[in-house]
Short mmCIF file of C-alpha atoms in Angstrom, two decimals:
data_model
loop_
_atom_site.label_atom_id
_atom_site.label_comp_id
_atom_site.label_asym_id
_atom_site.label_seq_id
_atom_site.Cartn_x
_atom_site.Cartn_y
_atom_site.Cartn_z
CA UNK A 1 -20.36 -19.10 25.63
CA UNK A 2 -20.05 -21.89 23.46
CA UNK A 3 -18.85 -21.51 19.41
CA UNK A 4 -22.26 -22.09 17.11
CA UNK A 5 -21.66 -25.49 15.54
CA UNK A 6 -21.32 -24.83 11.86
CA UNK A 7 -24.67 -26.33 9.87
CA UNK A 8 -24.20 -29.11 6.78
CA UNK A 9 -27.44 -30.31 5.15
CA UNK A 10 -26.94 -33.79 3.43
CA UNK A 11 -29.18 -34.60 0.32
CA UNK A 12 -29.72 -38.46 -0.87
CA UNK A 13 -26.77 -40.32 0.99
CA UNK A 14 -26.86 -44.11 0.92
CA UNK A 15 -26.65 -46.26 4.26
CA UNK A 16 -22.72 -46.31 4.14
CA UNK A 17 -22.48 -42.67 3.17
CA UNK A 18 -24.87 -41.61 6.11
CA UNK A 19 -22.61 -43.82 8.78
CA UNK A 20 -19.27 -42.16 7.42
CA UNK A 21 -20.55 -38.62 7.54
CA UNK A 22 -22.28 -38.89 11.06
CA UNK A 23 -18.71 -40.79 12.01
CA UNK A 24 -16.60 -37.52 10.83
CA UNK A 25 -18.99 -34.68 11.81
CA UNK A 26 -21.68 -35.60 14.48
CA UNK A 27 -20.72 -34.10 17.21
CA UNK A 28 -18.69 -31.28 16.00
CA UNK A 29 -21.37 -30.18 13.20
CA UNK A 30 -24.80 -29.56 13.24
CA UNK A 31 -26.24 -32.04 10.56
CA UNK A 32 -29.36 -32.60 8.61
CA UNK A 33 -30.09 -35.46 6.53
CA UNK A 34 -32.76 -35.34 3.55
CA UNK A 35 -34.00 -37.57 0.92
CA UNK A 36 -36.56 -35.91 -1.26
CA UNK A 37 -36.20 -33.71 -3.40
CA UNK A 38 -38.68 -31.20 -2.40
CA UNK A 39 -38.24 -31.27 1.09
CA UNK A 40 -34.61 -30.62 0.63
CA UNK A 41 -35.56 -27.19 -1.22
CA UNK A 42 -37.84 -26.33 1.07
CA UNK A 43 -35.19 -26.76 3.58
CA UNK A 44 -32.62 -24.65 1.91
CA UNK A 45 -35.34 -21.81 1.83
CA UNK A 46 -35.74 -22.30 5.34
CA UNK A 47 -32.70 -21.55 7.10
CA UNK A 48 -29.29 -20.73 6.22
CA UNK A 49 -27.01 -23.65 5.50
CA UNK A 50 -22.92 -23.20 6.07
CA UNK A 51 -22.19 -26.22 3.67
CA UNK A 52 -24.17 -28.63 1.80
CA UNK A 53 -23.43 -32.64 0.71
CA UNK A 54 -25.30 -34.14 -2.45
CA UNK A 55 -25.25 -37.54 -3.44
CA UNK A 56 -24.28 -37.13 -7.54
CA UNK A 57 -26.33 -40.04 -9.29
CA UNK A 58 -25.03 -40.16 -13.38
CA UNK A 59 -28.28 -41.50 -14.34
CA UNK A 60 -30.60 -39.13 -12.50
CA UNK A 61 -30.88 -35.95 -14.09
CA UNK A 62 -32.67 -34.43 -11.22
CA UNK A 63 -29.49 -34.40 -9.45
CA UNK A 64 -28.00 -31.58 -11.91
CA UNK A 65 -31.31 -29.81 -12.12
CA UNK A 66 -31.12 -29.60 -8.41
CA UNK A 67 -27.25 -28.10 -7.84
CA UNK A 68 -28.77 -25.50 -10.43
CA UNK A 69 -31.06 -24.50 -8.22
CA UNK A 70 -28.68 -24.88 -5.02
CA UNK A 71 -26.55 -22.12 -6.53
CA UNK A 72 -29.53 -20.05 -7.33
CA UNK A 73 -31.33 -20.10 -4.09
CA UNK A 74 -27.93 -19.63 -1.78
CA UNK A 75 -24.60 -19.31 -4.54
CA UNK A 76 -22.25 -18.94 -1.79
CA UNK A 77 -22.70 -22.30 0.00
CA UNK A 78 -20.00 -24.07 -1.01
CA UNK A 79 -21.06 -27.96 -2.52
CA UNK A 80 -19.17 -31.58 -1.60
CA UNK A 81 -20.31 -34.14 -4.16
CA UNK A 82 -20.43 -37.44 -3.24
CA UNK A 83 -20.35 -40.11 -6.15
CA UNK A 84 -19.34 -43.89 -7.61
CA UNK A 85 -16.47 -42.18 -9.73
CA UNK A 86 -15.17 -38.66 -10.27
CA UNK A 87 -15.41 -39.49 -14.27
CA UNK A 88 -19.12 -39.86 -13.96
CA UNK A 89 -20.04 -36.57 -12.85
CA UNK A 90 -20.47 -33.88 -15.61
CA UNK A 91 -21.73 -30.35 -14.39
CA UNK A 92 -22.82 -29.67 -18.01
CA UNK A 93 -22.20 -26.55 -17.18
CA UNK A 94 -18.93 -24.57 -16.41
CA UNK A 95 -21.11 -21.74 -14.33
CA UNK A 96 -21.85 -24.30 -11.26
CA UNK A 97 -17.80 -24.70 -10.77
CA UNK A 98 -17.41 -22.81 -8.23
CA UNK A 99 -21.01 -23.85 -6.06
CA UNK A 100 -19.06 -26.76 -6.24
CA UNK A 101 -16.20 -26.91 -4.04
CA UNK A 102 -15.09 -30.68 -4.03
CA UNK A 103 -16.26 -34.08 -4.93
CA UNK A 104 -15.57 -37.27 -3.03
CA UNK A 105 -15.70 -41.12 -4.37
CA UNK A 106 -17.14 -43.67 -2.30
CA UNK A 107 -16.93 -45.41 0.16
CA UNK A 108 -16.04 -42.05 2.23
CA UNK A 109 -13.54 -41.89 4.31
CA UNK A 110 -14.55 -40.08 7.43
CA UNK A 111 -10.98 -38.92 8.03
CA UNK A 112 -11.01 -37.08 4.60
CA UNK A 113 -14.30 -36.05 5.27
CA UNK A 114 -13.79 -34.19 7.68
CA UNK A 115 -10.76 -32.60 5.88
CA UNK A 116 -12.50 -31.26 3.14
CA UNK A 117 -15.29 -29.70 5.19
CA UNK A 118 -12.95 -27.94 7.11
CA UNK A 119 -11.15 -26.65 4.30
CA UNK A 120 -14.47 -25.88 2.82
CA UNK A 121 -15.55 -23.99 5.64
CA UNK A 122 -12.15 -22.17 6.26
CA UNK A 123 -12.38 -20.93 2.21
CA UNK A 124 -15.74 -19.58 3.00
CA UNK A 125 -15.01 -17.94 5.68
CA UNK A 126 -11.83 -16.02 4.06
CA UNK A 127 -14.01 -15.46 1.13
CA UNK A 128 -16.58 -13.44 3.27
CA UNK A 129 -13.52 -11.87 4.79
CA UNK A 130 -11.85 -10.75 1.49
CA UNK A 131 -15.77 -9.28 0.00
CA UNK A 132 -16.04 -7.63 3.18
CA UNK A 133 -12.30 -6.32 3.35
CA UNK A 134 -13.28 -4.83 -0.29
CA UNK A 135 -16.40 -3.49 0.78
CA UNK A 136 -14.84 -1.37 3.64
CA UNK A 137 -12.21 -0.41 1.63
CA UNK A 138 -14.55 1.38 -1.33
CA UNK A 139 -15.34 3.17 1.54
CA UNK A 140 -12.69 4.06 3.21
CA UNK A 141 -10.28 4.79 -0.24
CA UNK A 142 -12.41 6.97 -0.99
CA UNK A 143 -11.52 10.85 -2.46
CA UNK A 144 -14.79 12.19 -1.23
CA UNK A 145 -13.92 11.26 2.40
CA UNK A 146 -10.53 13.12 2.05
CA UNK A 147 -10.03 16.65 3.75
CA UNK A 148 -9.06 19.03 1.38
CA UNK A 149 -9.58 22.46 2.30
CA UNK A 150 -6.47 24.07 1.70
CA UNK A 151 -6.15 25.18 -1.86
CA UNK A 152 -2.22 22.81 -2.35
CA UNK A 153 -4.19 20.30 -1.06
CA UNK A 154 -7.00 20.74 -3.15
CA UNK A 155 -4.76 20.84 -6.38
CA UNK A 156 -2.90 17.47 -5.04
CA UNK A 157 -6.38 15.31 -4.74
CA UNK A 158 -7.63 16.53 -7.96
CA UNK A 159 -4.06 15.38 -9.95
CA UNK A 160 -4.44 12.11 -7.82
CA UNK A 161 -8.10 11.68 -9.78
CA UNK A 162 -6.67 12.01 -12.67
CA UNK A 163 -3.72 10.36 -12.23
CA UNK A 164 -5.84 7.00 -10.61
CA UNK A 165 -7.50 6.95 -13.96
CA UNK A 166 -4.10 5.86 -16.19
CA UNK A 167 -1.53 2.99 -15.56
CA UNK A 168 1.62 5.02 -15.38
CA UNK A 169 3.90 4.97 -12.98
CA UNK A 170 3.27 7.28 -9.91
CA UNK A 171 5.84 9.25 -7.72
CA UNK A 172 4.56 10.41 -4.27
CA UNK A 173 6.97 12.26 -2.17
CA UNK A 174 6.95 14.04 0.90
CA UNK A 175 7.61 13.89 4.12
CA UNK A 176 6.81 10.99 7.03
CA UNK A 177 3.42 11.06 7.75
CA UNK A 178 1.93 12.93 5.29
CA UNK A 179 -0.19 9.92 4.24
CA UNK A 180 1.58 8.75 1.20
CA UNK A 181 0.48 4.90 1.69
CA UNK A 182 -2.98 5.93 2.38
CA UNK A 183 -3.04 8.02 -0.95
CA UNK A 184 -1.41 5.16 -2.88
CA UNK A 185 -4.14 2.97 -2.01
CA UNK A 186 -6.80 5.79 -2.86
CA UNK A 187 -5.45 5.72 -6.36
CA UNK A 188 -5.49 1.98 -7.20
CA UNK A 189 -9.13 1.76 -5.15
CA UNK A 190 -10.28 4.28 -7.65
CA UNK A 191 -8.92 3.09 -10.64
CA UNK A 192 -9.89 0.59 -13.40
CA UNK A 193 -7.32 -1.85 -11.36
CA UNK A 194 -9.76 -1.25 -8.23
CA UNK A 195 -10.93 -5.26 -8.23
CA UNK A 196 -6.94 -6.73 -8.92
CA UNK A 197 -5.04 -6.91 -5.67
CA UNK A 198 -3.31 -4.23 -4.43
CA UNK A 199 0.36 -5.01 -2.50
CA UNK A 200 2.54 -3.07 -0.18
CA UNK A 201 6.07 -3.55 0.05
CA UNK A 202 7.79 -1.12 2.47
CA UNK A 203 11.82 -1.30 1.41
CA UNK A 204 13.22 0.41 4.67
CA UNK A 205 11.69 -3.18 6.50
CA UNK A 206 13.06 -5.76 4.74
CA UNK A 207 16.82 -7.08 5.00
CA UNK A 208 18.71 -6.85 1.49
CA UNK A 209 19.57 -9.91 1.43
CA UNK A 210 15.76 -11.30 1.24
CA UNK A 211 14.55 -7.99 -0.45
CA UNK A 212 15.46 -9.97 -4.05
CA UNK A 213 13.21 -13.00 -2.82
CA UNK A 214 10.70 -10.79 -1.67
CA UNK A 215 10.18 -9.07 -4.85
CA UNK A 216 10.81 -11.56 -7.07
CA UNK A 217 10.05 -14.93 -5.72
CA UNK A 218 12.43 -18.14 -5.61
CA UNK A 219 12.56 -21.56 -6.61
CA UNK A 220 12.72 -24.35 -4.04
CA UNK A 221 16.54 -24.91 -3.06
CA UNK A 222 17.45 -21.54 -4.96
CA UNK A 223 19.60 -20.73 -1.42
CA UNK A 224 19.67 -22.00 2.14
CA UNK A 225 16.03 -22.48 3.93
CA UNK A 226 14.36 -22.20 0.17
CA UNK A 227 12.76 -25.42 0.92
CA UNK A 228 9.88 -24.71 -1.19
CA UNK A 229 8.57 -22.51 -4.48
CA UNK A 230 7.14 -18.85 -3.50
CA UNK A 231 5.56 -16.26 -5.17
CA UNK A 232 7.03 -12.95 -5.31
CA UNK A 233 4.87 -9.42 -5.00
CA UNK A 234 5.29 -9.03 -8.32
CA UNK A 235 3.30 -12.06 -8.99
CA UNK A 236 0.84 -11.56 -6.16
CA UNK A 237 0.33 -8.25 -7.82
CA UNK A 238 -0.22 -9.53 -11.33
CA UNK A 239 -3.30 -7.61 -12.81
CA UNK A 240 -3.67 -4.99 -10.29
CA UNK A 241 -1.18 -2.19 -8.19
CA UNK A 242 2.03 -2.97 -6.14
CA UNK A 243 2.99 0.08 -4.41
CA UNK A 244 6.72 0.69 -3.05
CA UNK A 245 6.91 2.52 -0.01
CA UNK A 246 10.91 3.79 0.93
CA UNK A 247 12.15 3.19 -2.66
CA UNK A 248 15.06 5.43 -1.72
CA UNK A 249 16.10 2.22 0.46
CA UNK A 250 16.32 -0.37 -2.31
CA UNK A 251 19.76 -1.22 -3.24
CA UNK A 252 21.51 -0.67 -6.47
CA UNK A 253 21.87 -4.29 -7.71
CA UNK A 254 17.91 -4.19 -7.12
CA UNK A 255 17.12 -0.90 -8.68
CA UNK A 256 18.40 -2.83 -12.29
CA UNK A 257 15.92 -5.76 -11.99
CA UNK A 258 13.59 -3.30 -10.88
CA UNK A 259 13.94 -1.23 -14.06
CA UNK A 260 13.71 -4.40 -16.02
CA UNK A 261 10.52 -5.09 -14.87
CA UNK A 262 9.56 -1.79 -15.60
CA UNK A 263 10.40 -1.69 -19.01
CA UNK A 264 9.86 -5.64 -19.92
CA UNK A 265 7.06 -6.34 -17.21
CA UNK A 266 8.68 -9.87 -16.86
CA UNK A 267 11.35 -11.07 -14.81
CA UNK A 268 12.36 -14.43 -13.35
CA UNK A 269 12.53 -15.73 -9.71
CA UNK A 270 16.15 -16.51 -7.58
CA UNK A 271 17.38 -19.47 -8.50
CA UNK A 272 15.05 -20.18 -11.61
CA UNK A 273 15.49 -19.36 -15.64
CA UNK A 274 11.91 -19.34 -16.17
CA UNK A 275 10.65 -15.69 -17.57
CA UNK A 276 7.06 -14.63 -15.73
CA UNK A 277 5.57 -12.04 -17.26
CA UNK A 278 3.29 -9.57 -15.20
CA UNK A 279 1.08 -6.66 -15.63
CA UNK A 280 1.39 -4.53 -13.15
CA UNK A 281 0.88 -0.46 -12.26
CA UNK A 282 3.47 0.84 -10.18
CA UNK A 283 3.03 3.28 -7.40
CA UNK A 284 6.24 4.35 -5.53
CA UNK A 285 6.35 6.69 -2.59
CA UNK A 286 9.75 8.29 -0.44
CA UNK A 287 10.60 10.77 2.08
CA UNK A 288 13.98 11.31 0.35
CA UNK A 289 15.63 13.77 -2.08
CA UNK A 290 15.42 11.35 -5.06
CA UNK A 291 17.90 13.64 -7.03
CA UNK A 292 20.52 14.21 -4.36
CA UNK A 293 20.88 10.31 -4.04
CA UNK A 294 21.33 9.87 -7.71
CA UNK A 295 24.19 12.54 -7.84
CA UNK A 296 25.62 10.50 -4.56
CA UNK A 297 25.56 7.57 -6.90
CA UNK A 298 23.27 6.06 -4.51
CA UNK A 299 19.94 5.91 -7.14
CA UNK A 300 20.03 4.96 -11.25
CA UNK A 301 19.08 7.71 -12.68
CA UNK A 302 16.98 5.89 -15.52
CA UNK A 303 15.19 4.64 -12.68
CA UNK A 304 14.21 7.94 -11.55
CA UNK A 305 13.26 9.13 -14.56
CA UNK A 306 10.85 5.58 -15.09
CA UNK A 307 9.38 6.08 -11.80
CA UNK A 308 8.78 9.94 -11.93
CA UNK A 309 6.29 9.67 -14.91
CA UNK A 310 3.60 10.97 -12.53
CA UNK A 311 5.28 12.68 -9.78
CA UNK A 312 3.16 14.18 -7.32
CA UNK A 313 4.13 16.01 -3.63
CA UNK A 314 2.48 16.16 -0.51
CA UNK A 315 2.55 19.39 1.56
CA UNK A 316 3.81 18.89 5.39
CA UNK A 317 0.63 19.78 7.67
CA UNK A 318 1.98 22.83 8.98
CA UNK A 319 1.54 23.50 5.06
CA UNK A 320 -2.24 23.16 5.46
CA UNK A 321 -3.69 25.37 8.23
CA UNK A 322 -6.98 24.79 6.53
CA UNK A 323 -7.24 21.27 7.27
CA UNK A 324 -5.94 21.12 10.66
CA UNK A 325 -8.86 21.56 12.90
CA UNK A 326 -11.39 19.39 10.24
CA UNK A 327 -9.01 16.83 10.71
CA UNK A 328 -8.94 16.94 14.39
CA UNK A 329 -12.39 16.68 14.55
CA UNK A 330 -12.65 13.36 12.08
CA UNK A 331 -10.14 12.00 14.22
CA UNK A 332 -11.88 12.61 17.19
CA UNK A 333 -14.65 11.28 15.92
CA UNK A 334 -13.08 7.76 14.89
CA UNK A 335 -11.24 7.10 18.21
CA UNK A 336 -14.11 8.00 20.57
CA UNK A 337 -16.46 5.45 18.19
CA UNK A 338 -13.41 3.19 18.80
CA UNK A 339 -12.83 3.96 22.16
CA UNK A 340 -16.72 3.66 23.29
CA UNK A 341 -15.90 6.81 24.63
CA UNK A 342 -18.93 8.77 22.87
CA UNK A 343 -19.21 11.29 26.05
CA UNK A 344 -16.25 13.44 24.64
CA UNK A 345 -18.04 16.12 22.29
CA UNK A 346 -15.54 17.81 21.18
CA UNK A 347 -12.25 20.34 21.60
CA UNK A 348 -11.99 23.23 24.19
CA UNK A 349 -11.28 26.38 22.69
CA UNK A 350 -7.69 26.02 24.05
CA UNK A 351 -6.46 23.00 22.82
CA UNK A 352 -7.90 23.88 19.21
CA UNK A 353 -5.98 27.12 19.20
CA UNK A 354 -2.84 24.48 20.60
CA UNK A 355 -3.57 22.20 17.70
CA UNK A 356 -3.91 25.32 15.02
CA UNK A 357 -0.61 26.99 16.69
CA UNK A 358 1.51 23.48 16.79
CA UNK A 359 3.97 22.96 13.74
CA UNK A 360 3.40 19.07 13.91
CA UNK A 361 6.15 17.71 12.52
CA UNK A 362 5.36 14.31 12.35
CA UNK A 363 2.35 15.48 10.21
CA UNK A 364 -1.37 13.77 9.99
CA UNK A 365 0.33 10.65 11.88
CA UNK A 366 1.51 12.92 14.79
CA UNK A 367 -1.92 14.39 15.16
CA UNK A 368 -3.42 10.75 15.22
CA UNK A 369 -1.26 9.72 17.78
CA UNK A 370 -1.80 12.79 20.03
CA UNK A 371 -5.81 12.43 19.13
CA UNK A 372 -6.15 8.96 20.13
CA UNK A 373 -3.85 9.27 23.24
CA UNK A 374 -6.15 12.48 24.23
CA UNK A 375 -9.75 10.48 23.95
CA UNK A 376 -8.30 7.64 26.53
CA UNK A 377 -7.32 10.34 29.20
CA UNK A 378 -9.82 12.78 28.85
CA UNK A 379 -12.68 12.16 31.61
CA UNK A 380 -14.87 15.41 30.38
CA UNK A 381 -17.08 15.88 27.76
CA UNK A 382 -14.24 18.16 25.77
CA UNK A 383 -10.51 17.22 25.07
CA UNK A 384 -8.32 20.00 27.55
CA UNK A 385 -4.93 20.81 27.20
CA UNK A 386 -4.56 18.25 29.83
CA UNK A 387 -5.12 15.52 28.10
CA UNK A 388 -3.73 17.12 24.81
CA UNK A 389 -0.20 16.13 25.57
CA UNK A 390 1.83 17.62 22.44
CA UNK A 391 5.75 17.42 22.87
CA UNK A 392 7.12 21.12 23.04
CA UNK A 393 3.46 21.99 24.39
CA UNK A 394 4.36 25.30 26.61
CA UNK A 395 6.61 26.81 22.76
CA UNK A 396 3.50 26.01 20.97
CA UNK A 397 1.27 27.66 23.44
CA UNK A 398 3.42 30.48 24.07
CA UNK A 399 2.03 32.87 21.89
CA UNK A 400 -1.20 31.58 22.28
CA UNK A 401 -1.91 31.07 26.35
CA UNK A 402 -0.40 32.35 29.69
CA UNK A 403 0.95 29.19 31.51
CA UNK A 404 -0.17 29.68 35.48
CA UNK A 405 0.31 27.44 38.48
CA UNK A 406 -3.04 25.74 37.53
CA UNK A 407 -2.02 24.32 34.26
CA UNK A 408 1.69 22.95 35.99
CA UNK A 409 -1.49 21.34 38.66
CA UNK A 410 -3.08 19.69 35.54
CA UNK A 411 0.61 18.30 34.33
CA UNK A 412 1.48 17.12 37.37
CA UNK A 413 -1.76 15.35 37.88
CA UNK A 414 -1.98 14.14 34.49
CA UNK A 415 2.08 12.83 35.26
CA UNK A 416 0.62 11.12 37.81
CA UNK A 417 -1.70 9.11 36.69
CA UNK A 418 -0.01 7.90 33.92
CA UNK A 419 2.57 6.68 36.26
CA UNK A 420 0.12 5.06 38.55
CA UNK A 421 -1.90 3.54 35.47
CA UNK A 422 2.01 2.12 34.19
CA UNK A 423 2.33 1.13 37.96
CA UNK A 424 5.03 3.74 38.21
CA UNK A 425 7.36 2.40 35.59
CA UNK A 426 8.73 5.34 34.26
CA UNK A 427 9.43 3.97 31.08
CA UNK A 428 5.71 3.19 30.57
CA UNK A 429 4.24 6.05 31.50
CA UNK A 430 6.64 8.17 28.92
CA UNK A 431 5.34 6.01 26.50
CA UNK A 432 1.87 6.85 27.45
CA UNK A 433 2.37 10.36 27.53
CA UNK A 434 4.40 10.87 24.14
CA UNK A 435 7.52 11.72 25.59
CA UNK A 436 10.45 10.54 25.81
CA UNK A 437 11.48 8.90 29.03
CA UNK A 438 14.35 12.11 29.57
CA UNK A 439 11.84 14.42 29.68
CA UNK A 440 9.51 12.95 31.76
CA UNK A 441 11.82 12.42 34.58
CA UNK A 442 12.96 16.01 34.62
CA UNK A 443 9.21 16.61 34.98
CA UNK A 444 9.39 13.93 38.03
CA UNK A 445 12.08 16.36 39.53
CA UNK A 446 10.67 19.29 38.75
CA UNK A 447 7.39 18.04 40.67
CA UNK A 448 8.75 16.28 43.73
CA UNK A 449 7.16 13.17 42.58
CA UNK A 450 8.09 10.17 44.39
CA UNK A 451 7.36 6.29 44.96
CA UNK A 452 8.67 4.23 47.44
CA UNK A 453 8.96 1.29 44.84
CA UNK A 454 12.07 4.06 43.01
CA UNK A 455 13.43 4.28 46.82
CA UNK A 456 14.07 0.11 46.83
CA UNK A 457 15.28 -0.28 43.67
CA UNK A 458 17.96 2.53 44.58
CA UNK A 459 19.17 0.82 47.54
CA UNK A 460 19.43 -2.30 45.79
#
C-alpha cells in the first residue's frame, strides 16, 4: 500500500510562485491552489489540510484578517508565508507566532521549498507525537491505576501523594524491580512540574568518563570528538523533574558537582566558564545500602543527607501477598491485549496458588517477564503451570502440589517446543523458557531429548 501523500493548500500565489511550488512538491504532495478568499475558507472547513501556503500582501489587510481565522478554524496547521520582504510582514499580533511556522521571500526557490515543508511537516508530526506521548502518560502515571492492597503498600502510595505535591528532593530505595522508575515518574506526572519535561538518567549505564558530559553538557572542542555544543540533562530538565536511577554508581568527583547543583541549582558545562542556572526537582532512586557506602568512603555523606530529604522504601513483592494475584491478573490482561491473544481468560487454580507460593525475587519485573512469556505459550483459554515457567518451579510448588509423571509430560513437551520454535538452538530456547542455558540441558538429559542437528555438530 502506498504512503497518503501529505495535503498543502496554497492561497493567492502569483504566476512565478505557483511554477516554483508545483516544481518542489507536485508529485510528492497533494496540492491545492486557491485565489479567493472565500473559497479558500470554505476549503479549510472542508477537509483537513497537513500544511498551508499564503501569499502575505503588506497592503492588503485581508491577508492578516485571514491567518486569524486560519488559526481559529484549524490552530495546528502549521503556516509558510510567502512575501516581497521578510521586513514587510507584521503579524500585529504575537498570538499567530506559532500558526506561523516560516516565511519565505520571493522568487522561491523550489529547493528550499521543499526544505521547509519537510521540516514543517516533520515538527508537526513530533508535535502530535509529544501531545499524544503526554496524553498516555496522564494515564498511565497515574496513582489510581496503582495496586495497593497490602497495607505497606498502601502507606508508601499515600507518602508518594504527598510527597509529588512539594519540590524536595526524593529518595526511593529498594530492591531491583520493585518499580522505582515507574514510581518516580508517577510523582513528577502528578505534580505541579507534570507539563515540564521529565528525564531519566540511569548511572550504572553510562561510562564515567562521559557521565560528566552527560550531566552537565560540553562546549564544542571541550575534549576529543566534542565537535559541537550539547545540552546536558540538567538543562533538558530545566523547569520540570530529572530523576537518577543507580545513584549509588556515580563517582565521587561527580557526587561534588552534583551537590553543587543541589545547593546552587547552577553549574557550568566541560570545557566552558559560563554559569547556567536551572530549576530543577530531583528524584533519585538505588538498590544499594546508601549508608554502608558512605562509611566505605564510597558516597559524600552531605550528599546523602541532600538527597534523603524525602526518603521513601519500597517493599520486595514477597512483602506484598496482597497484591500478588491483582497484579497477575492486570498483567495478564495487558499482554494478551498486546499479544492479540484475547482467548486466554484467565489463571488455573494451580498456577495462582504457584504465583501466591513463589518468593519472586526479581519482584513486579520477574512476574512481568514470567506473565508475558506465559500468554505466548499458552494455547488454552487459562495460563497452566505449563506455560507458567518460574525458575525453581517444583521448591515453589512443593508445598503446594504433588509433582506426577504427567506434569514431567507437560515439561518435556513444553522443552520441546521451545527448542523446535528456536530451531533447536539450545541457547535460544533457554532464553525462551527463563532459564539459564545449564539448566535446560540437564533437563535435555534428564528427558532423552535429542536432534540429529546436536549429533553433526559433535562429530565435527
Amino acid at each position: 500500500m502506498s504512503e497518503k501523500k501529505a495535503s498543502i493548500l496554497v492561497y493567492q500565489s502569483s504566476p512565478e510562485s505557483k511554477t516554483s511550488i508545483e516544481t518542489a512538491l507536485a508529485g510528492h504532495f497533494d496540492l491545492t491552489f486557491q485565489y479567493d478568499a472565500t473559497l479558500f475558507q470554505t476549503e479549510i472547513n472542508k477537509r483537513p489540510y497537513d500544511l498551508i501556503f499564503m501569499d502575505y500582501q503588506s497592503e492588503n489587510a485581508n491577508t492578516l484578517n485571514l491567518l486569524k481565522k486560519v488559526q481559529e478554524q484549524t490552530p495546528f496547521t502549521p503556516v509558510i508565508l510567502t512575501c516581497e520582504s521578510m521586513d514587510s510582514v507584521t503579524l500585529g499580533n504575537h498570538q499567530l507566532e506559532p500558526v506561523v511556522y516560516d516565511i519565505l521571500n520571493f522568487p522561491l526557490s523550489p529547493v528550499r521549498v521543499r526544505q521547509t515543508v519537510r521540516h514543517a511537516l516533520n515538527k508537526r508530526r513530533q508535535d502530535n507525537e509529544l501531545a499524544y506521548l503526554r496524553h498516555t502518560q496522564d494515564i498511565v502515571y497515574s496513582f489510581d491505576r496503582i495496586i495497593a492492597e497490602s497495607d505497606n503498600f498502601k502507606m508508601v502510595l499515600n507518602n508518594l501523594r504527598k510527597f509529588a505535591t512539594t519540590d524536595a528532593t526524593l529518595l526511593i530505595t529498594g530492591t531491583t524491580g520493585t518499580g522505582k522508575s515507574y514510581l518516580s515518574g508517577t510523582v513528577h506526572y502528578n505534580s505541579p512540574r507534570r507539563h515540564r519535561p521529565f528525564i531519566k538518567i540511569n548511572c550504572a549505564n553510562i561510562p564515567e568518563a562521559l557521565l560528566e558530559s552527560e550531566l552537565f553538557g560540553h562546549e564544542k572542542g571541550a575534549f576529543t570528538g566534542a565537535d559541537k555544543q550539547r545540552l546536558g540533562r540538567f538543562e533538558q530538565a530545566d523547569g520540570g523533574t530529572i530523576f537518577f536511577d543507580e545513584i549509588g554508581e556515580i563517582p565521587l568527583e561527580i557526587q561534588a558537582k552534583l551537590l553543587r547543583v543541589l545547593e546552587e541549582k547552577s553549574f557550568e558545562r566541560v570545557g566552558g566558564n559560563k554559569t547556567i542556572k536551572v530549576n530543577v526537582r530531583l528524584i533519585v532512586a538505588t538498590n544499594k545500602d546508601l549508608p554502608s557506602m558512605i562509611a566505605a568512603g564510597r558516597f559524600r555523606e552531605d550528599l546523602y543527607y541532600r538527597i534523603s530529604v524525602l526518603p521513601i522504601h519500597l517493599p520486595p513483592l514477597k512483602d506484598r501477598p496482597r497484591c500478588l494475584v491483582p497484579l497477575a491478573r492486570r498483567m495478564l490482561e495487558k499482554f494478551t491485549l498486546s499479544l492479540n491473544k484475547g482467548n486466554i481468560k484467565g489463571f488455573t487454580p494451580e498456577a495462582l496458588a504457584t504465583i501466591q507460593g513463589y518468593d519472586w525475587p526479581g519482584n513486579i519485573r520477574q512476574l512481568a517477564n514470567i506473565i508475558e512469556r506465559a500468554v505466548i505459550l499458552e494455547e488454552k483459554n487459562l495460563i497452566g503451570l505449563s506455560s507458567l515457567h518460574i525458575p525453581e518451579l517444583s521448591q515453589a510448588m512443593a508445598p503446594l502440589i504433588q509433582v506426577t509423571e504427567p506434569l514431567e509430560a507437560h515439561e518435556r513437551e513444553l522443552i520441546l517446543k521451545a527448542l523446535t520454535e528456536s530451531l533447536w538452538v539450545q541457547k535460544d530456547a533457554a532464553r525462551r523458557l527463563g532459564i539459564s542455558p545449564r539448566a535446560l540441558n540437564y533437563k535435555i538429559k534428564k528427558f532423552g531429548i535429542t536432534h540429529q542437528n546436536w549429533r553433526k555438530h559433535k562429530k565435527r
